[in-house]
Coordinates of C-alpha atoms and ligand atoms in Angstrom, one line a residue:
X233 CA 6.0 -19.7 17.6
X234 CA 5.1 -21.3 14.5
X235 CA 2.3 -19.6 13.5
X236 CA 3.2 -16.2 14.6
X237 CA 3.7 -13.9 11.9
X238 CA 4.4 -10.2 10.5
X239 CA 3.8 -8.3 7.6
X240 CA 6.2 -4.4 7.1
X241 CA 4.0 -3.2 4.3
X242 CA 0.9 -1.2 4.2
X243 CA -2.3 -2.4 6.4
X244 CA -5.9 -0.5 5.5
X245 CA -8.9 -1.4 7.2
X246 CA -12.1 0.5 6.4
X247 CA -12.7 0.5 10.5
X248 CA -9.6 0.6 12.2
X249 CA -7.3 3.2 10.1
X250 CA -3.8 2.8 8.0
X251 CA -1.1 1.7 9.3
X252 CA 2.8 0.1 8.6
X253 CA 3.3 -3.2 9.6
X254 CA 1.0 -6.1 11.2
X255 CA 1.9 -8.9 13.7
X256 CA -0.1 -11.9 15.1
X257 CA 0.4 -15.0 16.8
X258 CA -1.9 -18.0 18.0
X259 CA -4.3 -17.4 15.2
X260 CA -5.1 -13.8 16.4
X261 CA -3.7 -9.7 15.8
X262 CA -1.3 -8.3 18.3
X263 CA 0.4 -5.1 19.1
X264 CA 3.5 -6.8 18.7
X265 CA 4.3 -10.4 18.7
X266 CA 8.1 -11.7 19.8
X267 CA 9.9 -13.9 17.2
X268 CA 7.3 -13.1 15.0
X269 CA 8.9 -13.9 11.5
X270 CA 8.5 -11.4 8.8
X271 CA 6.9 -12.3 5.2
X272 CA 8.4 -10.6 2.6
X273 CA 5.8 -9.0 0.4
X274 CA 6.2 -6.8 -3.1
X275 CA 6.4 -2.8 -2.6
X276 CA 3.2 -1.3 -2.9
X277 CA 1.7 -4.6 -1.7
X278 CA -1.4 -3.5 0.9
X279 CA -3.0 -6.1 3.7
X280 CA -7.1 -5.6 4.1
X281 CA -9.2 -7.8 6.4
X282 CA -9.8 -11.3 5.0
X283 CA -12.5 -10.9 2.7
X284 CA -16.1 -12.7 3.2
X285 CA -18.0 -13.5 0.5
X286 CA -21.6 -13.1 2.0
X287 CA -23.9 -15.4 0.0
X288 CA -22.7 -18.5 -2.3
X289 CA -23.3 -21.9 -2.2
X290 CA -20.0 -23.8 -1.0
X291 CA -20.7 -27.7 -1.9
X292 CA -22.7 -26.6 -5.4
X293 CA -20.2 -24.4 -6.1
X294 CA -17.4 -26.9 -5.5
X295 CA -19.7 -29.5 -7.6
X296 CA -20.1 -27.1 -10.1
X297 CA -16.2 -26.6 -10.7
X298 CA -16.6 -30.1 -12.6
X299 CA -19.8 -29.1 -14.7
X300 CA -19.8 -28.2 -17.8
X301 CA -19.3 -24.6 -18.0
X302 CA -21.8 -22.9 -20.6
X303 CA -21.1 -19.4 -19.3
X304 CA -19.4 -17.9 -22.4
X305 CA -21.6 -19.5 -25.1
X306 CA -23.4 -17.2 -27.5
X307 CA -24.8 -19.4 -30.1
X308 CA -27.0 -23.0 -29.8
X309 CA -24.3 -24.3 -31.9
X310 CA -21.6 -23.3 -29.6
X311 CA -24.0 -25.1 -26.7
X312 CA -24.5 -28.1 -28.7
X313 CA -20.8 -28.6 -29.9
X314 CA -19.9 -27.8 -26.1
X315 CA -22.4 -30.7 -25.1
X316 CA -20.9 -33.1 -27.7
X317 CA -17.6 -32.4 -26.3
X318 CA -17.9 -33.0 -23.2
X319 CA -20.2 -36.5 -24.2
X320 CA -17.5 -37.6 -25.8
X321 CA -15.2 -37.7 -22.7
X322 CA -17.6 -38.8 -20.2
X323 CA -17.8 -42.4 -19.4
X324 CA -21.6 -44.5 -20.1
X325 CA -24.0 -43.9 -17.6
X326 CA -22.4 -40.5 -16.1
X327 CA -24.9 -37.8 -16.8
X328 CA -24.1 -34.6 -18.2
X329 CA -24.3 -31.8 -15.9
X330 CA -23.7 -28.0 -17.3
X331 CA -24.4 -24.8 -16.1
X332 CA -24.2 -21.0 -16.8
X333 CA -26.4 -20.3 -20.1
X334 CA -28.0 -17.3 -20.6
X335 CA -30.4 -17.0 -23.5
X336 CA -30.2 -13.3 -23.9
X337 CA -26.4 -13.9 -25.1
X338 CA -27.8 -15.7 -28.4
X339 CA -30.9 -13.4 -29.1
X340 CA -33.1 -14.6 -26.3
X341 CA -34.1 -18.6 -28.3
X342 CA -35.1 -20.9 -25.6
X343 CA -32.6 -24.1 -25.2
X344 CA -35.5 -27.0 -25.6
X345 CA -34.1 -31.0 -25.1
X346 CA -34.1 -31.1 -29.5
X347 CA -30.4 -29.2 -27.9
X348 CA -29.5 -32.4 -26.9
X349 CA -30.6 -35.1 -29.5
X350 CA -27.9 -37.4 -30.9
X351 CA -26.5 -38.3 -27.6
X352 CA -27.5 -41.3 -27.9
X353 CA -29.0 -42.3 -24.1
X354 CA -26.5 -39.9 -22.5
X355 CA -28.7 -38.0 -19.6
X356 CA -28.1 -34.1 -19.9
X357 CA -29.1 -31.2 -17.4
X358 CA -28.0 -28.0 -18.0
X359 CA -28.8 -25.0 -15.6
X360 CA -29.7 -21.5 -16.6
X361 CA -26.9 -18.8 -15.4
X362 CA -29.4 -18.3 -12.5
X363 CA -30.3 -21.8 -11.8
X364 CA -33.9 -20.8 -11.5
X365 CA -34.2 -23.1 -14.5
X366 CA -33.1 -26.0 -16.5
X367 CA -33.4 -27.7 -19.7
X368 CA -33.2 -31.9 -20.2
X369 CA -32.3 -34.1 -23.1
X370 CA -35.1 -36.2 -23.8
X371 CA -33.5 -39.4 -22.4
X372 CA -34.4 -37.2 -18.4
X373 CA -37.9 -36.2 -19.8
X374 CA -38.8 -39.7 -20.1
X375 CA -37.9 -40.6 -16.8
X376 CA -39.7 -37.4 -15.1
X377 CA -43.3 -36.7 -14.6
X378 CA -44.3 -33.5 -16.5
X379 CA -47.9 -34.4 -16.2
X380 CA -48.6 -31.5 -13.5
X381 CA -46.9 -28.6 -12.7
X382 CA -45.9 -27.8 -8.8
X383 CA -47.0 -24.2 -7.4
X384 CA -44.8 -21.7 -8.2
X385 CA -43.1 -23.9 -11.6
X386 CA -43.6 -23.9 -15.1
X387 CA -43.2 -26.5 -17.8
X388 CA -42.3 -25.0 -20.7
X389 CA -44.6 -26.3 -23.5
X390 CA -44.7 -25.6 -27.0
X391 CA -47.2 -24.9 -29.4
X392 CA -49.2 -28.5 -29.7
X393 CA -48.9 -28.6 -25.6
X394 CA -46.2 -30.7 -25.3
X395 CA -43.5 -29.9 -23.0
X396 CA -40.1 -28.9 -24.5
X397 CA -37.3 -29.9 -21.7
X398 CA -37.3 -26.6 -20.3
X399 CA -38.5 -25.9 -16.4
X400 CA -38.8 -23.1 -14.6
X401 CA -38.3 -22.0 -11.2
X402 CA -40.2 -25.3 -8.4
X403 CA -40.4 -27.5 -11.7
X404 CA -37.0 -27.4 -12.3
X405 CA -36.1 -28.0 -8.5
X406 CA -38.6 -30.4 -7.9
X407 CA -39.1 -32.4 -11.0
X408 CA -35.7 -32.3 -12.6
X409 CA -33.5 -32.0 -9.5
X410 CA -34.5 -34.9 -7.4
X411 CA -33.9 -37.2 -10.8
X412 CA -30.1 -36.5 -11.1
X413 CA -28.1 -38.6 -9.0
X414 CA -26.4 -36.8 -6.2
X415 CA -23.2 -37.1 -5.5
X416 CA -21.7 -39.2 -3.0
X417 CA -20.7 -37.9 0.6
X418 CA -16.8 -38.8 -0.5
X419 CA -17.8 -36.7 -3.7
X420 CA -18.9 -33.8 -1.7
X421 CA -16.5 -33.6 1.0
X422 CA -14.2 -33.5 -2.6
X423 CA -16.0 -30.7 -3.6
X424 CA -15.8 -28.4 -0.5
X425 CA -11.9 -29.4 -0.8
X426 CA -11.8 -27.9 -4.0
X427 CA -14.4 -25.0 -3.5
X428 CA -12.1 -23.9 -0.6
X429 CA -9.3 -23.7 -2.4
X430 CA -10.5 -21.7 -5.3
X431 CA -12.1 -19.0 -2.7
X432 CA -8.4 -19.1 -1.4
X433 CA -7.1 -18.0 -4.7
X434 CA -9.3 -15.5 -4.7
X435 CA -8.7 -13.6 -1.4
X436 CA -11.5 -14.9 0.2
X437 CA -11.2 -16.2 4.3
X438 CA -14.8 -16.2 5.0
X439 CA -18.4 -17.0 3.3
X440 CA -22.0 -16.9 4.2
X441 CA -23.3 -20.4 2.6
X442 CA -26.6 -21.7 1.5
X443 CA -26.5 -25.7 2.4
X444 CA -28.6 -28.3 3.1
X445 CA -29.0 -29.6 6.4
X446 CA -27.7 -33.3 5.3
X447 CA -25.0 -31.4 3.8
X448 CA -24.5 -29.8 7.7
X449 CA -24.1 -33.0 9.1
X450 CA -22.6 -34.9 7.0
X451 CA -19.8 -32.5 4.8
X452 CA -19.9 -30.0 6.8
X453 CA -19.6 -30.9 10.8
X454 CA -17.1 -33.3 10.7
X455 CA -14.6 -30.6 9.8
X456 CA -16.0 -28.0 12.2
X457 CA -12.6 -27.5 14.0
X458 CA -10.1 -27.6 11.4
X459 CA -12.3 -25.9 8.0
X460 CA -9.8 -23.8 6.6
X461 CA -12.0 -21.0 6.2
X462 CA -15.2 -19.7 8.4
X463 CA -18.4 -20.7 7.3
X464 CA -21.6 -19.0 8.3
X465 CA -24.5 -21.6 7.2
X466 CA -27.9 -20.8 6.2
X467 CA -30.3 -23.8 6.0
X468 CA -32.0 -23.8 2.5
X469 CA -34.3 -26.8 4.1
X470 CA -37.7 -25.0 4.0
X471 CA -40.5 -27.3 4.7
X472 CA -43.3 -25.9 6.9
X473 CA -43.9 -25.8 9.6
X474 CA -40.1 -25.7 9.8
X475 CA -38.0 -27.8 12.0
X476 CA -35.3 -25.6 13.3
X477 CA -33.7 -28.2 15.5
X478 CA -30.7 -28.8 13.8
X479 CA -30.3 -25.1 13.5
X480 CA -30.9 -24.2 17.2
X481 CA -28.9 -27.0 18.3
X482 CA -25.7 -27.0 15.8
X483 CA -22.6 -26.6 18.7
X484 CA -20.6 -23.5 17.0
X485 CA -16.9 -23.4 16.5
X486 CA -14.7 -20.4 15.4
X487 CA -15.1 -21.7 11.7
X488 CA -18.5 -23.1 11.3
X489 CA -21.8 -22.1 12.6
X490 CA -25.4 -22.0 11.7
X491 CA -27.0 -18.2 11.2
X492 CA -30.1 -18.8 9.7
X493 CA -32.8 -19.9 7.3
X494 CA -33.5 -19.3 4.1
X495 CA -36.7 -18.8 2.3
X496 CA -37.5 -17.9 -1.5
X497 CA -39.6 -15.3 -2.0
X498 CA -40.1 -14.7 -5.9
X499 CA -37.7 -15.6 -9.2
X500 CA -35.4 -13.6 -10.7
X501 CA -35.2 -10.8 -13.5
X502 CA -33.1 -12.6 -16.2
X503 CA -36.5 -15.5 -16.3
X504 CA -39.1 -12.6 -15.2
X505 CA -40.2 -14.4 -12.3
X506 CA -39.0 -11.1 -9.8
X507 CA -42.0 -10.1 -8.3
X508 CA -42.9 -6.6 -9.3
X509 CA -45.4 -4.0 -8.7
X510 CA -46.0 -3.7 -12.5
X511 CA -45.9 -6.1 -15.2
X512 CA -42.5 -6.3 -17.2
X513 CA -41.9 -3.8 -20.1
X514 CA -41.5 -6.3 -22.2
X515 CA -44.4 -9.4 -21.6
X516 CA -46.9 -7.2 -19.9
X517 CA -49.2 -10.6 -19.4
X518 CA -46.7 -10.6 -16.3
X519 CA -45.5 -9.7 -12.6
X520 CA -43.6 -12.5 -12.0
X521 CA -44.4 -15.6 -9.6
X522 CA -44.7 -15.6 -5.8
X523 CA -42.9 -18.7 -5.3
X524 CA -42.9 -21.4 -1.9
X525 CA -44.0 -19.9 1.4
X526 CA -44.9 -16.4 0.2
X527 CA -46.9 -18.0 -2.4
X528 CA -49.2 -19.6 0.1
X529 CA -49.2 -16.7 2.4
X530 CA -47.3 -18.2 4.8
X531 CA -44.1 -16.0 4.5
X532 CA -44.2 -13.9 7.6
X533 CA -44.9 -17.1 10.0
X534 CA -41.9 -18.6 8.9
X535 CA -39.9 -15.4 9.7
X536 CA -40.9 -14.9 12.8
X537 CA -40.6 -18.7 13.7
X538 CA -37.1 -18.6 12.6
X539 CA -36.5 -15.1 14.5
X540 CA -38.3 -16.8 18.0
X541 CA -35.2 -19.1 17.5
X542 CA -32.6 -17.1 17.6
X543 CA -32.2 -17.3 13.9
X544 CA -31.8 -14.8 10.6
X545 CA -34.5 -15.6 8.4
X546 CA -32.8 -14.9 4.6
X547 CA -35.1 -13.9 2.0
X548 CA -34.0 -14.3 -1.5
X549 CA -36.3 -11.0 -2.6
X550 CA -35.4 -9.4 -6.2
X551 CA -38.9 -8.2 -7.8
X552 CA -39.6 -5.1 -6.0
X553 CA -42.6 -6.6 -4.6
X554 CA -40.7 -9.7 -3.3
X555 CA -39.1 -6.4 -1.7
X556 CA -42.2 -5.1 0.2
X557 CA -43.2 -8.4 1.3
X558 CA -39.2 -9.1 3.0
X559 CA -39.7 -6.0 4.8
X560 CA -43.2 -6.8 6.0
X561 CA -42.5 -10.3 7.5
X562 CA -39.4 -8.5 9.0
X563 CA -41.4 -6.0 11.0
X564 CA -41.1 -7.6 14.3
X565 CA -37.6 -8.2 13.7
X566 CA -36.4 -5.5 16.6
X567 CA -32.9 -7.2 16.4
X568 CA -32.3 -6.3 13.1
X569 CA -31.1 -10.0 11.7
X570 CA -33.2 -10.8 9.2
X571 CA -31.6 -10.9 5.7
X572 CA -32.8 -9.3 2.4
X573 CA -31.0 -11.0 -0.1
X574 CA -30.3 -9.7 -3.5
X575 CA -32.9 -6.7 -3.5
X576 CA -31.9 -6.0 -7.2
X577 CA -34.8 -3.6 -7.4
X578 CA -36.3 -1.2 -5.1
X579 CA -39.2 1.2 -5.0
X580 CA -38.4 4.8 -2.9
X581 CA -41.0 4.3 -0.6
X582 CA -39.4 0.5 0.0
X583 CA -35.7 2.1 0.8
X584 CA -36.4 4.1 4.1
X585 CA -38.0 1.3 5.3
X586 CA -34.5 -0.3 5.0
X587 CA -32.4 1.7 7.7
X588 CA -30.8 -0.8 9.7
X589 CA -31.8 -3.8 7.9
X590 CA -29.2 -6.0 6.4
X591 CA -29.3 -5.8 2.8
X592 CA -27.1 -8.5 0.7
X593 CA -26.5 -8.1 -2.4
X594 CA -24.0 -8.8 -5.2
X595 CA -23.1 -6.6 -7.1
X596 CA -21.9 -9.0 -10.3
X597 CA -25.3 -9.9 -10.4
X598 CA -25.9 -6.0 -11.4
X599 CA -23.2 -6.9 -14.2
X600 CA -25.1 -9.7 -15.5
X601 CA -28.7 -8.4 -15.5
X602 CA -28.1 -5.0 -16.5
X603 CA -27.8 -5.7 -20.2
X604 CA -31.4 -7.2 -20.1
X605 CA -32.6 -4.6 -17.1
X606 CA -34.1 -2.0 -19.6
X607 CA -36.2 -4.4 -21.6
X608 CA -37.4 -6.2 -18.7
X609 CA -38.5 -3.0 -16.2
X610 CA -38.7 -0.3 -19.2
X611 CA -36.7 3.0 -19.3
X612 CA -38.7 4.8 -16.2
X613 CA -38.1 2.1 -13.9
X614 CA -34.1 1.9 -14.2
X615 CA -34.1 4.0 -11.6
X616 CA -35.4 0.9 -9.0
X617 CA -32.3 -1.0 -10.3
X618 CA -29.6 -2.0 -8.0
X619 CA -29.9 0.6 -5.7
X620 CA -26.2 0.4 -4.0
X621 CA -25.9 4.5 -3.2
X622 CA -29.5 4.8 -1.8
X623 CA -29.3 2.0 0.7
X624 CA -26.5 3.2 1.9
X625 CA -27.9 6.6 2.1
X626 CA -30.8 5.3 4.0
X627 CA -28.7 3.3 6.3
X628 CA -29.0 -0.1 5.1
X629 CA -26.3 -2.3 6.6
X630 CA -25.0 -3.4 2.9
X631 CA -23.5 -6.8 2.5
X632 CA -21.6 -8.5 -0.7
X633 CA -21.1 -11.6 -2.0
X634 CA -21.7 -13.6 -5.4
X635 CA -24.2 -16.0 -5.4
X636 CA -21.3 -18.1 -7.0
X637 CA -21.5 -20.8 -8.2
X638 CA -24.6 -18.7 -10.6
X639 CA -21.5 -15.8 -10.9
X640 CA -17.9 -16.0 -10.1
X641 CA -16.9 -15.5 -6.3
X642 CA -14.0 -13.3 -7.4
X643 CA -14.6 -10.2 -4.5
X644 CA -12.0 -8.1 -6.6
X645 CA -14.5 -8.3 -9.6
X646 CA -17.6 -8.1 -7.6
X647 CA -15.8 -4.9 -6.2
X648 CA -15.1 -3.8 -9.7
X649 CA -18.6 -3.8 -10.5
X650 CA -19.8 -2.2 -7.4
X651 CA -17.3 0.9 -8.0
X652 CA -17.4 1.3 -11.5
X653 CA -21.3 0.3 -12.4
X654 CA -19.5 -1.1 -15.2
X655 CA -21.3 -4.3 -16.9
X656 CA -20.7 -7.4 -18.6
X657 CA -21.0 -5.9 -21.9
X658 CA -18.6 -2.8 -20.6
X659 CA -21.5 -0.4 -20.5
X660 CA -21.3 1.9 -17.5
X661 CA -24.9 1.2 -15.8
X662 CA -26.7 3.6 -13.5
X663 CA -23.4 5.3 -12.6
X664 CA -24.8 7.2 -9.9
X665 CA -25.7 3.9 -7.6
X666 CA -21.8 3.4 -7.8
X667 CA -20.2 2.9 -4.2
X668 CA -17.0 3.9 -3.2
X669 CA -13.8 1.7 -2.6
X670 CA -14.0 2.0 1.2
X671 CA -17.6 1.6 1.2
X672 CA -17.4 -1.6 -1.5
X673 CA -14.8 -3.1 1.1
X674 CA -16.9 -2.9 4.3
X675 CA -19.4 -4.4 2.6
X676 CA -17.2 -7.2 1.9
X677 CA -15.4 -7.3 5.7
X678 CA -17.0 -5.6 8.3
X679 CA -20.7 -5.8 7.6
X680 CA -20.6 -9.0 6.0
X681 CA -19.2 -10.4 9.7
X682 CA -21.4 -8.8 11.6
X683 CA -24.6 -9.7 9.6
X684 CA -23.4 -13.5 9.4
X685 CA -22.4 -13.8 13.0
X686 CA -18.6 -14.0 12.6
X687 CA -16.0 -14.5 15.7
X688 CA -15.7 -10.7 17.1
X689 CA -13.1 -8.7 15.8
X690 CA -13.3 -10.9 12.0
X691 CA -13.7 -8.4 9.3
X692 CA -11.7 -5.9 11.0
X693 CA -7.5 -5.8 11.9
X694 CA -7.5 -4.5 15.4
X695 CA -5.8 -6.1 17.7
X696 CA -7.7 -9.0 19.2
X697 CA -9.3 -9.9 15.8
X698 CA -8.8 -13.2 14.3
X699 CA -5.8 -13.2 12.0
X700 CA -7.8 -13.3 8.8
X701 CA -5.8 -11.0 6.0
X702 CA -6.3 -10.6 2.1
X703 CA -3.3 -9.0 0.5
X704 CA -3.4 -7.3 -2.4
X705 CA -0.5 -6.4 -4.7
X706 CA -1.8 -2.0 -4.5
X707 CA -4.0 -0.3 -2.7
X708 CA -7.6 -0.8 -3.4
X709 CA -8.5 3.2 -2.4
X710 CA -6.1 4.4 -5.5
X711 CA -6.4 1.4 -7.8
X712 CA -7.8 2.4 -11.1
X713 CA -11.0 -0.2 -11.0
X714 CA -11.4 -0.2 -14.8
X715 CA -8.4 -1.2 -15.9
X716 CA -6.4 -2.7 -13.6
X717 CA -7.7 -4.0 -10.3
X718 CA -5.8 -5.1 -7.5
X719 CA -4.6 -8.7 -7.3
X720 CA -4.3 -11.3 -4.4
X721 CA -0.7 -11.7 -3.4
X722 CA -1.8 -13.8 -0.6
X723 CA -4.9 -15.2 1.9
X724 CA -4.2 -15.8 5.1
X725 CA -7.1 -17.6 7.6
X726 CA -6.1 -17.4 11.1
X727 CA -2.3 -16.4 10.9
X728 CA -1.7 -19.4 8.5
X729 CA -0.7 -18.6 4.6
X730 CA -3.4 -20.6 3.1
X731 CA -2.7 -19.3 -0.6
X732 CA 0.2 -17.1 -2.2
X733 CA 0.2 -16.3 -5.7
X734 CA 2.7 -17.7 -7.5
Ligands
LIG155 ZN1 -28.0 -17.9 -3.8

C-alpha cells in the first residue's frame, strides 16, 4: 500500500478529541490500516487537521512571489533605491511590477510617479499593501486615460489638477490594471506551481481562492484531478446581470470546485474607503466609498441571484456600513452560505444579527491596520475593531485566512495574531477580542471546510475524513504564541507527504 501511512505521536483535533497515533490509507483516515508504514516524527511533535487558508488569491499570489516586494520599506528612498534595483536586473521592455507599500510606515507621504523618474522608459506599477491602489511611473500614465474617473475610483490629483500616478480603489483596477500585460497561461500555470508550494511550506492543505473565471478554465480545470491541494473557488467576475454559468455548471472534483461569487462592497481602512456610519476621526470630509454593485444599489439582486444558484455570494465588507448592507442582502439567505468577508469593524446592533452567518476574516489584517485603527475610527470607536470574541459570542460561524498575497498566508502567524491581539508594531491591540488556541484552529479547519464546501470529513481527523494533516513540531494548545509559535514539521494532502521541513 503505497500511500498508506501512520503517525505514533500526538493527534489534536478541535472536533474529534486527542489522541496517540493516526493511520490512513487510499487518501483517507482509518481505525487502523495494515502495512501502514510509520513516519518517524520529533517528540513533542503534534498532528492537527490540514489547515485551510479561507480567503487568498492563489494565481496573484503565485505571480506576486516574483514582484517586487515593497513590504518592509519605511522611507521613499528605501522605495526608490528598491525600484532602481530591481530596474537594473530586469531586461528592456519587462515592466516593473511591486507590491506591499504602506504609506503609514514612512509618515503617511503619498508615493506619486516623480517615485519613479530616471528609469528611463522602464514601465512601473507598484500596488499598495492592500491593493486597493496603485501608483505608476510616468512612462504608464502616458499610455492610460486619466481624463475621467470610473464610479467608485479616484485619481489622485495634485494641487494645479494634474494627476499624480496614484489611483484609488475602480481607477486603479480599471485604468491601470487592464494596461499591464498579463501573464501568459504557461506563466500562470508557473505561478500556481509555485503558490502551491509555498502554502505547502507553510502547513497549509486547503484554500478558499478568489480567481477569475479565465483563470478557472484555463489554470485551473486542467489540473482538477491531480491539484495537490483543495481549492474552493470564488468567481471575482462581477458584471451584472451576472452570468453564473460557469459557476453552476463547473463539474467538481475532490480538489477543485466552485463555491461562489464575489462582490465588493466598500474599500478598506488603511485608504479610508471602508464604509462607515461616521466620517473617519481623522478626514471627517469622509465615510468612505460605496464601491461596484452596492454603489448602484444593485447589491442585494446580485446576492440573491447568486443564492437562486446554488451559490455563496462573498462580500468583501470592512466599513461598518459595508457591514449592515452584507447583512441586509443576506436576509433571504435561509441556508446560511453567504460570506462576510473581512468585517474588520462592527457596530453591536450589526453582531446579533450575525448568529449563524459565516464570517471570514484574517486576523493579520488586524496586525496590519491596527497601528493606523485609532486615527482612522478615533478612540470611542476601537471598540467596533476586529471583533473576533463577540462574533464568536453571538454565534458567528468564524472563518480565517490571509488575504495573501496583500499579507502573508503563514496560518501559524495569522494564529499568532488571533491569540495574542499582538500587532505589527508589537503592541497588544484590543486584547479582550483575543480567541483562544482551539477556537483560532477551528476557524482555520473545521469552519473554514464547512463554509467553503470541502469533501466531508476535511477539516476534521475522524476516521473517514480525507487524509489531510499539518504537523507541528508542539502543541498549539500549550505553545507560548508570543514567543515561540509552533512550526510545520510536515503537510500532508491526502495521505501523501507533500512538504517536510528540512
Ligand atoms: Zn481578498
Amino acid at each position: 500500500m503505497a500511500d498508506a501511512g501512520s503517525i505514533d505521536t500526538l493527534v489534536w483535533c478541535p472536533t474529534s478529541g486527542e489522541r496517540r497515533g493516526l493511520h490512513w490509507a487510499d487518501g483517507s483516515i482509518r481505525e487502523r490500516a495494515q502495512g501502514a508504514p510509520t513516519i518517524g516524527l520529533p517528540e513533542g511533535a503534534c498532528a492537527v487537521p490540514g489547515l485551510i487558508d479561507g480567503h487568498l488569491h492563489l494565481i496573484l499570489g503565485g505571480l506576486g512571489l516574483e514582484m517586487l516586494d515593497l513590504a518592509s520599506c519605511t522611507s521613499r528612498a528605501e522605495v526608490e533605491r528598491r525600484v532602481r534595483a530591481r530596474h537594473a536586473t530586469l531586461e528592456p521592455g519587462r515592466w516593473l511590477l511591486a507590491q506591499g507599500w504602506n504609506e503609514d510606515r514612512w509618515g503617511g507621504e503619498q508615493p506619486t510617479a516623480a517615485w519613479f523618474d530616471g528609469l528611463g522608459d522602464r514601465n512601473v506599477v507598484a500596488w499598495r499593501m492592500d491593493h486597493h491602489a496603485c501608483v505608476v511611473s510616468r512612462t504608464v500614465m502616458a499610455r492610460l486615460d486619466l481624463s475621467s474617473t470610473p464610479g467608485g475610483g479616484e485619481i489622485v490629483r495634485d494641487a494645479a489638477g494634474s494627476p499624480t500616478g496614484l489611483l484609488r480603489e475602480a481607477a486603479a483596477w480599471h485604468i491601470a490594471k487592464p494596461a499591464i500585460p498579463a501573464p501568459s497561461v504557461d506563466g500562470r500555470r508557473r505561478a500556481l506551481d509555485a503558490a502551491v508550494r509555498h502554502l505547502h511550506a507553510l502547513g497549509v492543505t486547503g484554500v478558499g481562492s478568489m480567481e477569475y473565471g479565465v483563470d478557472l478554465e484555463h489554470v485551473l480545470a486542467p489540473c482538477r484531478h491531480d491539484l495537490p491541494l483543495r481549492m474552493a473557488v470564488t468567481l471575482l467576475d462581477r458584471d451584472w446581470p451576472l452570468d453564473v454559468t460557469q459557476g453552476v455548471s463547473f463539474e467538481r472534483t475532490d480538489r477543485l470546485w466552485v463555491v461562489g461569487y464575489k462582490s465588493f462592497i466598500d474599500g478598506t481602512l488603511g485608504s479610508r474607503t471602508a464604509r462607515m456610519h461616521a466620517p473617519y476621526a481623522d478626514e471627517p470630509s469622509t465615510r468612505g466609498l460605496w464601491t461596484e454593485l452596492a454603489a448602484e444599489g444593485l447589491l442585494r439582486d446580485w446576492a440573491e441571484h447568486v443564492l437562486a444558484n446554488g451559490l455563496s455570494p462573498s462580500m468583501h465588507a470592512i466599513g461598518d456600513a459595508a457591514l449592515t448592507a452584507a447583512l441586509d442582502a443576506l436576509e433571504r439567505d435561509e441556508r446560511r452560505v453567504g460570506r462576510i468577508e473581512h468585517a474588520q469593524t462592527a457596530r453591536a446592533e450589526d453582531i446579533a444579527r450575525c448568529a449563524g452567518r459565516i464570517i471570514s476574516m484574517q486576523p493579520l489584517h488586524k496586525a496590519d491596520d491596527a497601528p493606523s485603527a485609532p486615527s482612522r475610527l478615533g478612540a470611542s470607536r476601537m471598540d467596533r475593531f476586529f471583533r473576533f470574541r463577540d462574533f464568536a459570542r453571538a454565534g458567528a460561524r468564524l472563518v480565517f485566512g490571509s488575504d495573501w498575497p496583500i499579507v502573508t498566508c503563514c496560518p501559524m502567524a495569522g494564529m499568532r495574531a488571533a491569540i495574542t491581539g499582538i500587532d505589527r508594531i508589537g503592541a497588544v491591540v484590543v486584547p479582550e477580542q483575543s480567541l483562544t488556541p482551539t477556537e483560532a484552529l477551528t476557524a482555520y479547519t473545521h469552519e473554514a471546510a464547512r463554509a467553503l464546501g470541502f469533501p466531508a470529513g476535511c477539516g476534521t481527523l475522524q476516521a473517514g475524513a480525507p487524509a489531510d494533516l499539518t504537523i507541528l513540531d508542539r502543541d498549539p494548545r500549550s505553545a507560548d504564541w508570543v514567543h515561540a509559535p509552533p512550526r510545520v514539521l510536515m503537510t500532508i494532502v491526502g495521505g501523501e507527504i507533500v512538504h517536510r521541513s528540512s
